[in-house]
PDB file of C-alpha atoms and ligand atoms in Angstrom:
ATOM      1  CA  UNK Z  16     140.765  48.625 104.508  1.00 59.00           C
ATOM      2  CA  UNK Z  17     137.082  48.103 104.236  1.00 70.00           C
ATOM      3  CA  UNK Z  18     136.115  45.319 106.620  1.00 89.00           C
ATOM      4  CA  UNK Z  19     133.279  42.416 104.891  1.00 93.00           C
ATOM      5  CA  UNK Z  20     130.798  40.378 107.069  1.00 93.00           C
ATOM      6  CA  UNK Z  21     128.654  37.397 105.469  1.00 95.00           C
ATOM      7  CA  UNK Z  22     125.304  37.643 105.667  1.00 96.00           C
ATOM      8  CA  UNK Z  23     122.812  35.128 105.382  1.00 98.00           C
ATOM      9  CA  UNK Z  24     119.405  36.575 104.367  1.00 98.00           C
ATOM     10  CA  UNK Z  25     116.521  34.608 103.291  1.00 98.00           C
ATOM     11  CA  UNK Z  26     114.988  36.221  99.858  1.00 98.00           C
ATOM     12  CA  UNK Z  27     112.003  35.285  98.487  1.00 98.00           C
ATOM     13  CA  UNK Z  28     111.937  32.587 100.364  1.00 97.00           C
ATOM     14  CA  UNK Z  29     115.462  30.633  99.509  1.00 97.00           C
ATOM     15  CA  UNK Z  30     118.499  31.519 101.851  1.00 98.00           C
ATOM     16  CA  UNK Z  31     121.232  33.380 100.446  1.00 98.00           C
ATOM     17  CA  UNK Z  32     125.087  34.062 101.994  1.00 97.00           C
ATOM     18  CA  UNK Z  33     127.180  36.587 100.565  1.00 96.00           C
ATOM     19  CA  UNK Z  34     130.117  38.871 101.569  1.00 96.00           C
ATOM     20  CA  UNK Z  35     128.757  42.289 102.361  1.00 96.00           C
ATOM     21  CA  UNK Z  36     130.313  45.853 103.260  1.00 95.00           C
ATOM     22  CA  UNK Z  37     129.004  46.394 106.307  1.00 94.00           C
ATOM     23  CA  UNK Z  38     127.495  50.085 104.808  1.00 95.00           C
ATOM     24  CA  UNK Z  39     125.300  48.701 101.978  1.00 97.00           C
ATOM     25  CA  UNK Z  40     122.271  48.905 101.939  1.00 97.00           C
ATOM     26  CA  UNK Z  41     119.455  46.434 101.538  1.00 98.00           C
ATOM     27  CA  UNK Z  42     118.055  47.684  98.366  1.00 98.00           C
ATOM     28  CA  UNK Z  43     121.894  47.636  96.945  1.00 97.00           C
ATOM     29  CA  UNK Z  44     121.711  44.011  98.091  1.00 97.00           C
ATOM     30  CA  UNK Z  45     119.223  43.439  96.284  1.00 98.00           C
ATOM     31  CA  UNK Z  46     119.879  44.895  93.024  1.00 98.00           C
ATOM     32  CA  UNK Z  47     123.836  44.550  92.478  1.00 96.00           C
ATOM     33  CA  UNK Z  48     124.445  41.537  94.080  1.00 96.00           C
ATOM     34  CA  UNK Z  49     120.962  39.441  93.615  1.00 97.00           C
ATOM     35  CA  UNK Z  50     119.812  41.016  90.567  1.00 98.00           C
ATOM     36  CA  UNK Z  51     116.576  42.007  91.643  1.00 98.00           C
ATOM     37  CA  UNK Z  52     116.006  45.066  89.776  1.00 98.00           C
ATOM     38  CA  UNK Z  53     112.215  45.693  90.576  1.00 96.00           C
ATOM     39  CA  UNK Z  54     112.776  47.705  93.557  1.00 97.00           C
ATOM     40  CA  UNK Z  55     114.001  50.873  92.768  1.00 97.00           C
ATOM     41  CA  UNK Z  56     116.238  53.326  93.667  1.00 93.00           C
ATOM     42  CA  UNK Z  57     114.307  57.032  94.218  1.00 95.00           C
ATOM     43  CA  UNK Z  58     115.476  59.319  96.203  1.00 97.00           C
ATOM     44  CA  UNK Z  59     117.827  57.043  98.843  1.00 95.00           C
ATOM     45  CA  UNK Z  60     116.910  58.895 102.174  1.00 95.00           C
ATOM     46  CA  UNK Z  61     113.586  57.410 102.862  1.00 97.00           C
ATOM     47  CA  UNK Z  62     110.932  59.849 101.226  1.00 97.00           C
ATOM     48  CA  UNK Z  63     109.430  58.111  98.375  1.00 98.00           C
ATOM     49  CA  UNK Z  64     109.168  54.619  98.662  1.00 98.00           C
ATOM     50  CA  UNK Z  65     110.005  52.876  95.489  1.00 98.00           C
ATOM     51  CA  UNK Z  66     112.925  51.161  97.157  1.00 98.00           C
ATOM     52  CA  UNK Z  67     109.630  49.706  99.501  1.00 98.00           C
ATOM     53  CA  UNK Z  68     110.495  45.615 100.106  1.00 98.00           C
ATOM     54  CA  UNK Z  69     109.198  43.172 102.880  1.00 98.00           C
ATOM     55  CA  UNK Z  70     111.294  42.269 106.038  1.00 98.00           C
ATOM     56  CA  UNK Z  71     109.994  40.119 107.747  1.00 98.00           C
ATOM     57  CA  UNK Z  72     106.615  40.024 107.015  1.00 96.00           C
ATOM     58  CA  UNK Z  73     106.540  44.290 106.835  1.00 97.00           C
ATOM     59  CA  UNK Z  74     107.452  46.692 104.835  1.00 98.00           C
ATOM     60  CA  UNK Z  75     110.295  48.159 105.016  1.00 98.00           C
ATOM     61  CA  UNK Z  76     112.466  51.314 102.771  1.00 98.00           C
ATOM     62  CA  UNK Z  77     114.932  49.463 100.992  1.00 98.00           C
ATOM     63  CA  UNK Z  78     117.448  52.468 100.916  1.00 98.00           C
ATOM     64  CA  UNK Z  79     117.479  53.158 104.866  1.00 98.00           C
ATOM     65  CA  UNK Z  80     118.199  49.512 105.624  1.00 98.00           C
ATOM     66  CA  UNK Z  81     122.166  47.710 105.577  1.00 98.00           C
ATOM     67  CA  UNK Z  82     121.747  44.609 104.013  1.00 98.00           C
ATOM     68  CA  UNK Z  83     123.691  43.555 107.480  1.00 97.00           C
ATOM     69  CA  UNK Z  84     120.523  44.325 109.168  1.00 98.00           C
ATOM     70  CA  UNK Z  85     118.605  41.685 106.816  1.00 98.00           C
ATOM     71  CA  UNK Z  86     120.808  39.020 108.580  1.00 98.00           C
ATOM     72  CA  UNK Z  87     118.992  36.201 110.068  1.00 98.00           C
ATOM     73  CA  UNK Z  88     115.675  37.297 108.358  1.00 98.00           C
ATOM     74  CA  UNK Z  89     113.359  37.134 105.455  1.00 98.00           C
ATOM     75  CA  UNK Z  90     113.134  39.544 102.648  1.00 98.00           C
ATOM     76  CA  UNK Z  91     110.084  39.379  99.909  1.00 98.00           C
ATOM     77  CA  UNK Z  92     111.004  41.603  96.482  1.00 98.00           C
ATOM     78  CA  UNK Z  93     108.059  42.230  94.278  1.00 98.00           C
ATOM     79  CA  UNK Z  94     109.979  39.384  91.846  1.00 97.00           C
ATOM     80  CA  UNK Z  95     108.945  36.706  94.644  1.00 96.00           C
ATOM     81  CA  UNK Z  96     105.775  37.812  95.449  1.00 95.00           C
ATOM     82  CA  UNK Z  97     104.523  38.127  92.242  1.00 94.00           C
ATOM     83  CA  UNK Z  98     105.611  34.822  91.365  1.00 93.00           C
ATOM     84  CA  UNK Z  99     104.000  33.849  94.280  1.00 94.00           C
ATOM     85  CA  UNK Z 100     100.614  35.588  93.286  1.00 94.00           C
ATOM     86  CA  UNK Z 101     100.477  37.682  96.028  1.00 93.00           C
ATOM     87  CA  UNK Z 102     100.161  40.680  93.862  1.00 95.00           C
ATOM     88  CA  UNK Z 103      98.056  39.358  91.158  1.00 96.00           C
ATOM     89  CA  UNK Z 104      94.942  41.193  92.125  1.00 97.00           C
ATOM     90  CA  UNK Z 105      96.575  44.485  93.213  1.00 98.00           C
ATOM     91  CA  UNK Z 106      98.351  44.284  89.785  1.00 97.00           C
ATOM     92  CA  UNK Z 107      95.414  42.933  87.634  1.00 97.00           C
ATOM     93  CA  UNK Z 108      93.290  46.660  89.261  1.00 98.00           C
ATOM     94  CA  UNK Z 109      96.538  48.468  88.267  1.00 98.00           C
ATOM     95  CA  UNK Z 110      96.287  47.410  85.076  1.00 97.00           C
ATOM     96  CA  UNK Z 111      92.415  47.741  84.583  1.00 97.00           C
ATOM     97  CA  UNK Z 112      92.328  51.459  86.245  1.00 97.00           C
ATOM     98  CA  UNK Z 113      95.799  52.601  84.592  1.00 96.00           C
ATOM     99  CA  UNK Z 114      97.023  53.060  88.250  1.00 98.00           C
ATOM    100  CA  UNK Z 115     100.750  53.288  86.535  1.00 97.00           C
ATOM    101  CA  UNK Z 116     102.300  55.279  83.599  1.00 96.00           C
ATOM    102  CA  UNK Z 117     105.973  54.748  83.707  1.00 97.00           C
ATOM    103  CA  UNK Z 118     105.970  52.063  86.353  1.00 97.00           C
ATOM    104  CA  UNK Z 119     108.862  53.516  88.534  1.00 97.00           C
ATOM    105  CA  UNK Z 120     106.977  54.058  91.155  1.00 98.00           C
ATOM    106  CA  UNK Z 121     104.642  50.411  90.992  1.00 98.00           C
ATOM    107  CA  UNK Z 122     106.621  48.160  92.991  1.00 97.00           C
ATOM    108  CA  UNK Z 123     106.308  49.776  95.966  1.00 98.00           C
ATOM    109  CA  UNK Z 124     102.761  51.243  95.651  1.00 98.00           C
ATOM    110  CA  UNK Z 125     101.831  47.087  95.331  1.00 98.00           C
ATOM    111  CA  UNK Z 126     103.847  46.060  98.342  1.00 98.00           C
ATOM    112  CA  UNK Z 127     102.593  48.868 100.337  1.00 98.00           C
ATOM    113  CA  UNK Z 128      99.305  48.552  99.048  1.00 98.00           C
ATOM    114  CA  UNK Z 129      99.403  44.784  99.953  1.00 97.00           C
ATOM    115  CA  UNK Z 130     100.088  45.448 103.406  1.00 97.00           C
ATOM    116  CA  UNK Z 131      97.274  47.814 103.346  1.00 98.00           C
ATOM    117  CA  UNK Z 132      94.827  44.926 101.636  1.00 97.00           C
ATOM    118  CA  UNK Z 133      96.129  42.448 104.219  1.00 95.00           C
ATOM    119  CA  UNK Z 134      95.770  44.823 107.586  1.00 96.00           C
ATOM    120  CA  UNK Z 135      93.154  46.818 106.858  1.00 96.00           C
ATOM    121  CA  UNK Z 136      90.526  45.115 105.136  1.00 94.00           C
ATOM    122  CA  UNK Z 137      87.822  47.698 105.521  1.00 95.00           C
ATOM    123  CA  UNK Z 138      90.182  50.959 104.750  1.00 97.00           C
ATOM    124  CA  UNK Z 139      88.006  53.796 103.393  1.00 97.00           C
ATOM    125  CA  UNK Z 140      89.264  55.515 100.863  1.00 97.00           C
ATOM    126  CA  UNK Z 141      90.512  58.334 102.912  1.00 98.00           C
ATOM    127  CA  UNK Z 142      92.719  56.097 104.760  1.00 98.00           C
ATOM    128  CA  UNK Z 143      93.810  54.263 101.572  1.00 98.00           C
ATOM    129  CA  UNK Z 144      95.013  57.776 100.720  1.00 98.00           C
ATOM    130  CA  UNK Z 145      96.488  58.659 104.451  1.00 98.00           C
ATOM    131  CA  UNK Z 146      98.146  55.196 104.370  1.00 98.00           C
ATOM    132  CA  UNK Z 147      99.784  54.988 100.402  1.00 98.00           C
ATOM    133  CA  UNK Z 148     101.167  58.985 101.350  1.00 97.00           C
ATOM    134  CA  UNK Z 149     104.555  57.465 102.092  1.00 96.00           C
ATOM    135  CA  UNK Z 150     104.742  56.722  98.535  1.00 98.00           C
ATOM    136  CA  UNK Z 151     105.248  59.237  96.110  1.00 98.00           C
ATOM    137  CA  UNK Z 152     104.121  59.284  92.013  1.00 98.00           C
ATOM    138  CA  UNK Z 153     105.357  62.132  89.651  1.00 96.00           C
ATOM    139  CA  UNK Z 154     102.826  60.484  86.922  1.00 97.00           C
ATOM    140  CA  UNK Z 155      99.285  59.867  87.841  1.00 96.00           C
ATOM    141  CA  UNK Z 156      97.900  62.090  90.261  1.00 95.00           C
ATOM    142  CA  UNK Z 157      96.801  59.559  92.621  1.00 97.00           C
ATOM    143  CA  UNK Z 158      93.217  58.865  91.830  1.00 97.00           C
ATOM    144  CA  UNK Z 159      93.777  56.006  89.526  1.00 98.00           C
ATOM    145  CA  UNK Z 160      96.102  54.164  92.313  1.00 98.00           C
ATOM    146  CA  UNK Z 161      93.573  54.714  95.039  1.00 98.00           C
ATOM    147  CA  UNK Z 162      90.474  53.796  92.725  1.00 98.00           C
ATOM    148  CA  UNK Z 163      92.510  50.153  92.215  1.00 98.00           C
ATOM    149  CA  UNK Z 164      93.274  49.622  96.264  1.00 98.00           C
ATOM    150  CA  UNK Z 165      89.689  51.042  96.317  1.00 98.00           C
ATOM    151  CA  UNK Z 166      88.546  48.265  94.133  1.00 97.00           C
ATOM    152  CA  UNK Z 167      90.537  45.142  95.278  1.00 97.00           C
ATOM    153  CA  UNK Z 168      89.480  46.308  99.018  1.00 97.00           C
ATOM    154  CA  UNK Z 169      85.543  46.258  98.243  1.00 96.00           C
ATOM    155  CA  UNK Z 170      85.820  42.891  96.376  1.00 95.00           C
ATOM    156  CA  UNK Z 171      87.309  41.138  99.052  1.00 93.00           C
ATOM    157  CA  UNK Z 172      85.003  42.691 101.253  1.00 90.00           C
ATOM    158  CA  UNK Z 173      81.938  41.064  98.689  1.00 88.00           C
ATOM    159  CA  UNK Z 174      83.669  37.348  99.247  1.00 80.00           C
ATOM    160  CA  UNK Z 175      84.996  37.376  95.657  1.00 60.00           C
ATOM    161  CA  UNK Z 176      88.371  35.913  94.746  1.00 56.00           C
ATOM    162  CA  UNK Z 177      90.268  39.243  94.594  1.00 53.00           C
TER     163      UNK Z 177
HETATM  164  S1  LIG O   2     114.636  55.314  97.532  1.00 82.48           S
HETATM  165 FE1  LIG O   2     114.067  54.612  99.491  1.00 82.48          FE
HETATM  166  S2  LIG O   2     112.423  55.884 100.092  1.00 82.48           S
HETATM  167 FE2  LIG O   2     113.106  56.740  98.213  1.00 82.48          FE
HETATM  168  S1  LIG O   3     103.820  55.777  87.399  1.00 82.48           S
HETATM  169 FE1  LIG O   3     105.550  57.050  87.076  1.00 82.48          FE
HETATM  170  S2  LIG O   3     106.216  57.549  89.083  1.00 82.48           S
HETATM  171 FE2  LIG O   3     104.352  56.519  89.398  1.00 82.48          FE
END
């Protein structure tokens, strides 16, 4: 008989309890029982990164994560930090430099990208390459994702708004 444990994780920002198997994982969580569909499922063992969400402040892979492990702490979704704006300019250059085709991958390019943006403010673009590696895109070769980090990263550096 499978055993259940409640967990209380806070998700984009508002607390949330519900009755878990102690062997799902986060980014299940987050999709069957929340509804939060813009993380994705890729390949579930940690190599591509579109299951990429925030614990805590960092991200984390989704899919190598029990939603058990979430308990007691904060998880941000690309839902609530979009709606927070935290993404706008990452996802305003996406947009602009057609960093995305069929969008699987985009959620977790922008949170990892973010994270990039926030810790490294004066990445080159070698390093925003070395650093986005852990996420994987079958559609755009690349260049068009790096030239938008690129971009958000030297107008910050300028003082402007994004
Ligand atoms: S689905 Fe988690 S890293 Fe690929
Ligand atoms: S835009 Fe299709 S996988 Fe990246």
């Amino acid at each position: 008989m499978d055993e259940f444990f409640d967990a209380t994780i806070t998700v984009n920002g508002k607390p949330v309890t519900r009755r878990v198997q102690p062997r799902q994982h986060l980014i299940d969580f987050l999709r069957e029982e929340l509804g939060l569909t813009g993380s994705h499922y890729g390949c579930e063992h940690g190599a591509c990164g579109a299951c990429t969400v925030r614990v805590d402040g960092e991200i984390r892979r989704g899919c190598l994560m029990l939603a058990v492990q979430a308990h007691g702490r904060s998880v941000d979704t690309v839902e609530g930090l979009t709606d927070s704006g935290e993404l706008g300019a990452l996802q305003q250059a996406f947009h602009e430099r057609n960093a995305l085709q069929c969008g699987f991958c985009t959620p977790g390019m922008l949170l990892a990208a973010q994270e990039l943006v926030a810790t490294c403010p004066d990445a080159t673009r070698a390093e925003i390459r070395e650093f986005m590696s852990g996420n994987l895109c079958r559609c755009t070769g690349y260049q068009a994702i790096v030239d938008a980090i690129e971009e958000v990263i030297a107008t910050r550096r300028k003082g402007a708004p994004r």
